[in-house]
Amino acid sequence: MDIAILADAVERGERRAVARAITLVESARPEHRVQATELLETLARTGREAIRIGLSGTPGVGKSTFIESFGLMLVAQGLRVAVLAVDPSSKRTGGSILGDKTRMERLSRSPDAFIRPSPSQSHLGGVARRTREAVALCEAAGFDVVLIETVGVGQSETVVAELSDVFLLLLAPAGGDELQGVKRGIMEAADIILVNKADGDLKATAMRTCADYAGALRLLRRRPQDPDGFPKAMTVSALEISGLDRAWAEIRDLVDWRRAQGHWHARRAEQARHWFEEEVRQTLLAQLAQPKARSLMQSLSEQVADGQLTASRAAQDLFASLWPEMEQTKLPESLDATIDTP
């Protein structure tokens, strides 16, 4: 693969080239990782930036329907939109049906939109491991808005907030009371809470749910990156396409304020540090999958199972064998060693 040719095609915004580039960065083969790094370093010269919008919510809340309606509205305004949809994977086979693109049939036909579904491959946090690199490719291709749809997640999975400039949390009517809104985790990471399905018989319920969360958000500690009034709760209907233009206006106002106050680039720098540390952790974990490490782990695990070694001692022996030059941290032989006796 000629990386220079591929980089030029991505820079011109060719959707097929963007798809090939994402396939390359998602590959775990060592030779592909080398090429992916070269590609990303080459495309960094563009200096292009898009508005990265993370979108999360429980399964069935209408994320795909919202993204299609929202994306079509942005395209109608002359913007180019990329959608990175992460789909749940089977723990047994690693497979995924990747059904999000099927749900966004109208948006997928637009020449100004690009939709890429990816399996999460059991990666925690609701996103795939290489989603951040896929976002960088979409920015280099000249897309104005990149929407990152996570798998349906719970209250503790907030990794998508480390990928986005604005984090939207989509909720269903009657999804909880004010107490749910003051719980930590995904609620305090959200910039805007959107109560979807505010139409038909559910409209009144959606209004009450929105009021509950709006009240709860006022109880949360204010973050330095938020202007007055944020985070906020709003009602939308992806089916009737109502409230989407108001949500987009709020997103733009928030982005403009953060840029003017210096929070935009500071947050992106913080995110870059986060993903560097995460890449180091994942690289170290990948070393444990090498034949030598697997063989040693198998031997030590059998000794632990037989009661010959404690798990802590076996872990120390493993790391001492694999990386003898690294300073070893002494682990307690048992939990009792960590408890101070009064």
XYZ file of C-alpha atoms in Angstrom, residues 34-304:
271
model
C 3.501 0.743 11.097
C 1.670 1.925 7.980
C -1.173 3.394 10.040
C 1.262 5.421 12.123
C 2.913 6.735 8.961
C -0.479 7.649 7.498
C -1.610 9.519 10.598
C 1.674 11.417 10.825
C 1.397 12.376 7.145
C -2.187 13.617 7.498
C -1.381 15.629 10.628
C 0.026 18.257 8.252
C -3.508 19.277 7.219
C -4.195 20.872 10.583
C -7.921 20.514 9.949
C -10.347 20.415 12.856
C -13.955 19.300 12.977
C -16.515 19.617 15.729
C -16.399 16.242 17.448
C -19.755 15.335 18.956
C -19.961 12.267 21.162
C -23.370 10.674 21.537
C -24.276 8.094 24.130
C -27.394 6.582 25.632
C -29.039 3.351 26.582
C -30.063 0.805 23.906
C -33.340 1.694 22.225
C -33.258 5.383 23.092
C -33.110 6.297 19.394
C -29.453 7.189 18.840
C -29.355 6.066 15.214
C -32.651 7.779 14.354
C -31.447 10.972 16.010
C -28.119 10.882 14.162
C -29.809 10.404 10.797
C -32.236 13.304 11.326
C -29.513 15.500 12.853
C -27.021 14.600 10.099
C -29.502 15.339 7.314
C -30.206 18.729 8.886
C -26.466 19.551 8.957
C -25.989 18.382 5.358
C -28.880 20.631 4.294
C -26.930 23.529 5.825
C -23.963 22.752 3.561
C -21.857 20.874 6.123
C -20.015 17.591 5.570
C -20.824 15.018 8.237
C -18.984 11.853 9.272
C -20.608 9.274 11.552
C -18.508 6.736 13.439
C -20.936 4.201 14.879
C -19.561 1.646 17.327
C -21.544 -1.581 17.489
C -21.556 -4.185 20.274
C -19.498 -7.317 19.581
C -20.034 -10.922 20.549
C -17.842 -12.002 23.465
C -17.726 -15.509 22.025
C -16.973 -14.830 18.355
C -15.994 -11.149 18.270
C -18.518 -10.669 15.463
C -21.004 -7.865 15.063
C -23.970 -7.250 12.783
C -23.007 -3.556 12.335
C -26.624 -2.545 11.951
C -26.273 1.207 12.490
C -25.602 1.990 8.824
C -28.720 0.062 7.855
C -30.777 2.294 10.165
C -29.326 5.462 8.555
C -30.334 4.622 4.991
C -31.212 8.182 3.909
C -28.089 9.732 5.431
C -25.856 7.049 3.906
C -27.035 8.056 0.424
C -25.942 11.671 0.869
C -22.673 12.510 -0.951
C -21.762 14.877 1.893
C -22.061 12.194 4.583
C -19.816 9.292 5.530
C -20.940 6.509 7.858
C -18.534 3.967 9.255
C -19.751 1.252 11.641
C -17.080 -0.517 13.675
C -17.260 -3.408 16.154
C -16.289 -2.542 19.713
C -14.370 -5.858 19.931
C -15.229 -6.015 23.643
C -13.291 -2.789 24.291
C -14.718 -1.160 27.406
C -16.242 2.291 27.544
C -18.633 2.089 24.600
C -16.095 2.868 21.848
C -13.617 0.867 19.806
C -9.895 1.085 20.528
C -9.054 2.918 17.289
C -12.039 5.274 17.215
C -9.843 8.263 18.053
C -7.607 7.570 15.061
C -10.689 7.206 12.855
C -11.825 10.646 14.078
C -8.440 12.108 13.084
C -8.812 10.618 9.584
C -12.265 12.150 9.171
C -10.926 15.544 10.233
C -8.078 15.272 7.729
C -10.639 14.431 5.034
C -12.327 17.782 5.602
C -15.516 16.784 7.373
C -17.026 19.644 9.359
C -18.772 17.546 12.006
C -17.810 14.103 13.297
C -20.525 12.269 15.226
C -19.300 9.431 17.444
C -22.088 7.051 18.398
C -21.241 4.670 21.218
C -22.766 1.314 21.955
C -25.623 1.468 24.431
C -23.884 2.205 27.728
C -24.638 2.596 31.406
C -23.799 5.242 33.964
C -20.081 4.544 34.341
C -18.891 4.385 30.724
C -17.665 7.855 29.821
C -14.761 7.128 27.465
C -16.508 8.902 24.580
C -16.101 12.160 26.516
C -12.334 11.739 25.977
C -12.928 11.722 22.198
C -15.306 14.606 21.751
C -15.557 18.361 22.021
C -19.227 18.197 22.972
C -20.797 15.188 24.688
C -24.519 14.581 24.203
C -26.415 12.145 26.392
C -29.646 10.867 24.874
C -32.376 9.771 27.290
C -35.841 8.296 26.854
C -38.973 9.734 28.491
C -39.626 8.348 31.972
C -36.047 7.098 32.057
C -35.525 8.203 35.652
C -36.250 10.868 38.234
C -34.182 13.748 39.573
C -32.160 11.367 41.715
C -30.801 9.679 38.587
C -29.675 13.081 37.378
C -27.475 13.803 40.386
C -25.680 10.459 40.220
C -22.047 10.744 39.240
C -20.541 9.191 36.157
C -22.035 9.771 32.744
C -24.414 12.485 33.972
C -21.645 14.819 35.107
C -19.679 14.161 31.905
C -22.516 15.266 29.615
C -22.609 18.773 28.147
C -26.198 18.544 26.900
C -28.852 16.016 27.879
C -31.402 15.403 25.138
C -34.674 13.726 26.057
C -35.674 12.051 22.785
C -39.085 10.840 21.592
C -40.806 14.048 22.707
C -43.725 13.420 20.379
C -47.213 11.911 20.405
C -48.362 10.409 23.680
C -44.834 10.640 25.125
C -44.475 14.408 24.707
C -45.839 15.321 28.141
C -43.756 12.602 29.795
C -40.654 13.840 27.936
C -41.263 17.389 29.198
C -41.482 16.154 32.802
C -38.333 14.068 32.394
C -36.493 17.064 30.937
C -37.589 19.228 33.868
C -36.370 16.590 36.335
C -32.923 16.469 34.767
C -32.695 20.235 34.336
C -33.256 20.578 38.076
C -30.725 17.861 38.828
C -28.036 19.468 36.660
C -28.243 22.646 38.740
C -27.150 20.604 41.762
C -23.971 19.336 40.118
C -20.674 21.112 40.681
C -19.997 23.631 37.941
C -17.119 22.765 35.612
C -14.613 25.433 34.497
C -15.197 24.611 30.818
C -18.906 25.490 30.999
C -20.525 28.892 30.405
C -23.621 29.950 32.318
C -26.532 27.619 31.719
C -24.451 24.544 30.894
C -24.800 21.644 31.123
C -28.466 21.775 30.159
C -31.364 19.465 29.345
C -33.572 19.762 26.254
C -36.330 17.805 24.530
C -36.046 16.650 20.931
C -37.957 14.420 18.558
C -35.834 12.694 15.944
C -39.024 11.281 14.409
C -40.774 14.633 13.974
C -37.444 16.494 13.497
C -38.263 18.998 16.213
C -35.772 20.607 18.550
C -32.772 19.560 16.432
C -32.047 23.072 15.148
C -32.154 24.415 18.716
C -29.790 21.650 19.875
C -27.355 22.515 17.054
C -27.488 26.198 17.991
C -26.640 25.318 21.612
C -23.747 23.131 20.446
C -22.306 25.939 18.315
C -22.669 28.472 21.134
C -20.862 26.127 23.515
C -18.065 25.466 21.005
C -17.624 29.188 20.265
C -17.443 30.044 23.972
C -14.904 27.319 24.720
C -12.727 28.429 21.816
C -12.836 32.049 22.919
C -11.993 31.131 26.523
C -9.134 28.774 25.610
C -10.860 25.608 26.840
C -11.080 24.047 23.363
C -7.368 23.478 22.759
C -6.641 22.828 26.443
C -9.211 20.041 26.451
C -7.846 18.534 23.247
C -4.328 18.561 24.686
C -5.614 16.805 27.803
C -7.355 14.212 25.642
C -4.149 13.598 23.666
C -2.288 12.869 26.912
C -5.060 10.512 27.982
C -4.872 8.498 24.748
C -1.076 8.355 24.866
C -1.278 6.761 28.317
C -4.037 4.430 27.113
C -1.917 3.358 24.128
C 0.972 2.551 26.472
C -1.337 0.408 28.622
C -2.765 -1.429 25.622
C 0.715 -2.028 24.186
C 1.852 -3.549 27.469
C -1.217 -5.780 27.551
C -0.509 -6.873 23.980
C 2.938 -8.049 25.106
C 1.220 -10.539 27.401
C -0.323 -12.183 24.345
C 3.104 -13.105 22.938
C 3.996 -16.851 22.988
C 6.690 -16.500 25.671
C 4.402 -14.567 27.992
C 1.446 -16.885 27.394
C 3.556 -19.945 28.152
C 4.898 -18.415 31.354
C 1.428 -17.285 32.428
C 0.064 -20.772 31.866
C 2.771 -22.300 34.036
C 2.305 -19.756 36.811
C -1.500 -19.982 36.701
C -1.285 -23.730 37.275
C 0.904 -23.128 40.326
C -1.590 -20.578 41.613
